[in-house]
């Protein structure tokens, strides 16, 4: 039934403009909002409009939930086997692969992400579709030895139903596929609320899901710049059985609270305050490579970006000098050029936050080694890659996640001090450290209070690995085989009075 792409599907390979949608997707229909309101999508490089999308109302979102519920109960979706769902996901994966250049261009235009990073994100995001296409066929149950004769204990996993997916602007594709891939593999249907800054990538991949033959109503996309009432609806609606959110801790807490009433499954991937520790025993060149990739990926706008750099006294000067050279060499500008490594920040709010944090540190006697200013000659949202040393524990750069291209460095004396400082935060998403001392590697990896640890590595994300945090950085795991867990209920079936003799 779902073999290779047929010729009609192949001939439907879409060009860039055909993938840019100006309507939302509800129940297989590309529609305007019920009050015809729209909002513009702009390029953060220059503020120019690149498209506009429907500003959906709460009633529109309710219609999307209804469509997802109907699709969940429909024969077209329910009767599919795990292998059928796997094959649909494989087709979606193939179409995303075939349109990777177009999707990357849309992503760069709406997020400012350099084109090479956007291409990387398409590969990364699509790896979740591939991974969950494979996992769909491995959602195993159990038969447990029963304590009672003539009785069997059967455990099966069933989809939870409709899942609402609220996704951020920093990974406009990957955060959708990491959630939707798992949900669809499990047999759920979804309503996606993409970030208002980056809805075009979301709509483009939804179009490809439709081309792949995913039945109507299984994936719905509700675009809006009024996220709060729609988030509230997701929490209140009895038809939404799970909510998955990637974004700020503040919004995550609100969703968690509001979802409590309906005892919904909630998966939260929230902010971090990642420590990056460089011990005296480290290979300093490797540590600087790791720092560059962890800090400057997407202009520092990732939840797993290193936020506080703790560097041991013995290699401190060498690390700072090497890092300064590398930061000064970064190419900044419009990410459409393939040599650009740093684009603009996403919006004015983010720009003000980054520059405000640096000014706060400056006023508290931190030293600006390089950068520390906006770059208005490039555009209003460009901020220079910055290195700040002697950052005091009272500075916002230390206590909060900067989400921008700023390296904040603090000197430490010994391992105990580094661990105490690293863990001195209510966040716990990722942590990194560089050490060539095997005993230290195991000690520190175990003692860091985070969900993910990079040892001698600055880039840790992969479809195969569980992504998620501890403390106030979230609950649940995405990616890996654990990524399915939030989309399935465990059902126990007791088979009694069996006649075996
Ligand atoms: C995020 O920043 O939210 C995701 C980063 C990743 O998947 O590596």
Short mmCIF file of C-alpha atoms in Angstrom, two decimals, residues 70-80 215:
data_model
loop_
_atom_site.label_atom_id
_atom_site.label_comp_id
_atom_site.label_asym_id
_atom_site.label_seq_id
_atom_site.Cartn_x
_atom_site.Cartn_y
_atom_site.Cartn_z
CA UNK A 70 -12.21 13.00 14.13
CA UNK A 71 -9.09 11.90 12.24
CA UNK A 72 -7.90 9.94 15.29
CA UNK A 73 -11.16 8.02 15.35
CA UNK A 74 -11.40 7.63 11.57
CA UNK A 75 -10.90 4.36 9.79
CA UNK A 76 -8.29 5.99 7.50
CA UNK A 77 -5.97 6.45 10.48
CA UNK A 78 -7.08 3.89 13.11
CA UNK A 79 -7.02 0.97 10.73
CA UNK A 80 -3.41 1.57 9.76
CA UNK A 215 -4.59 11.49 5.92
#
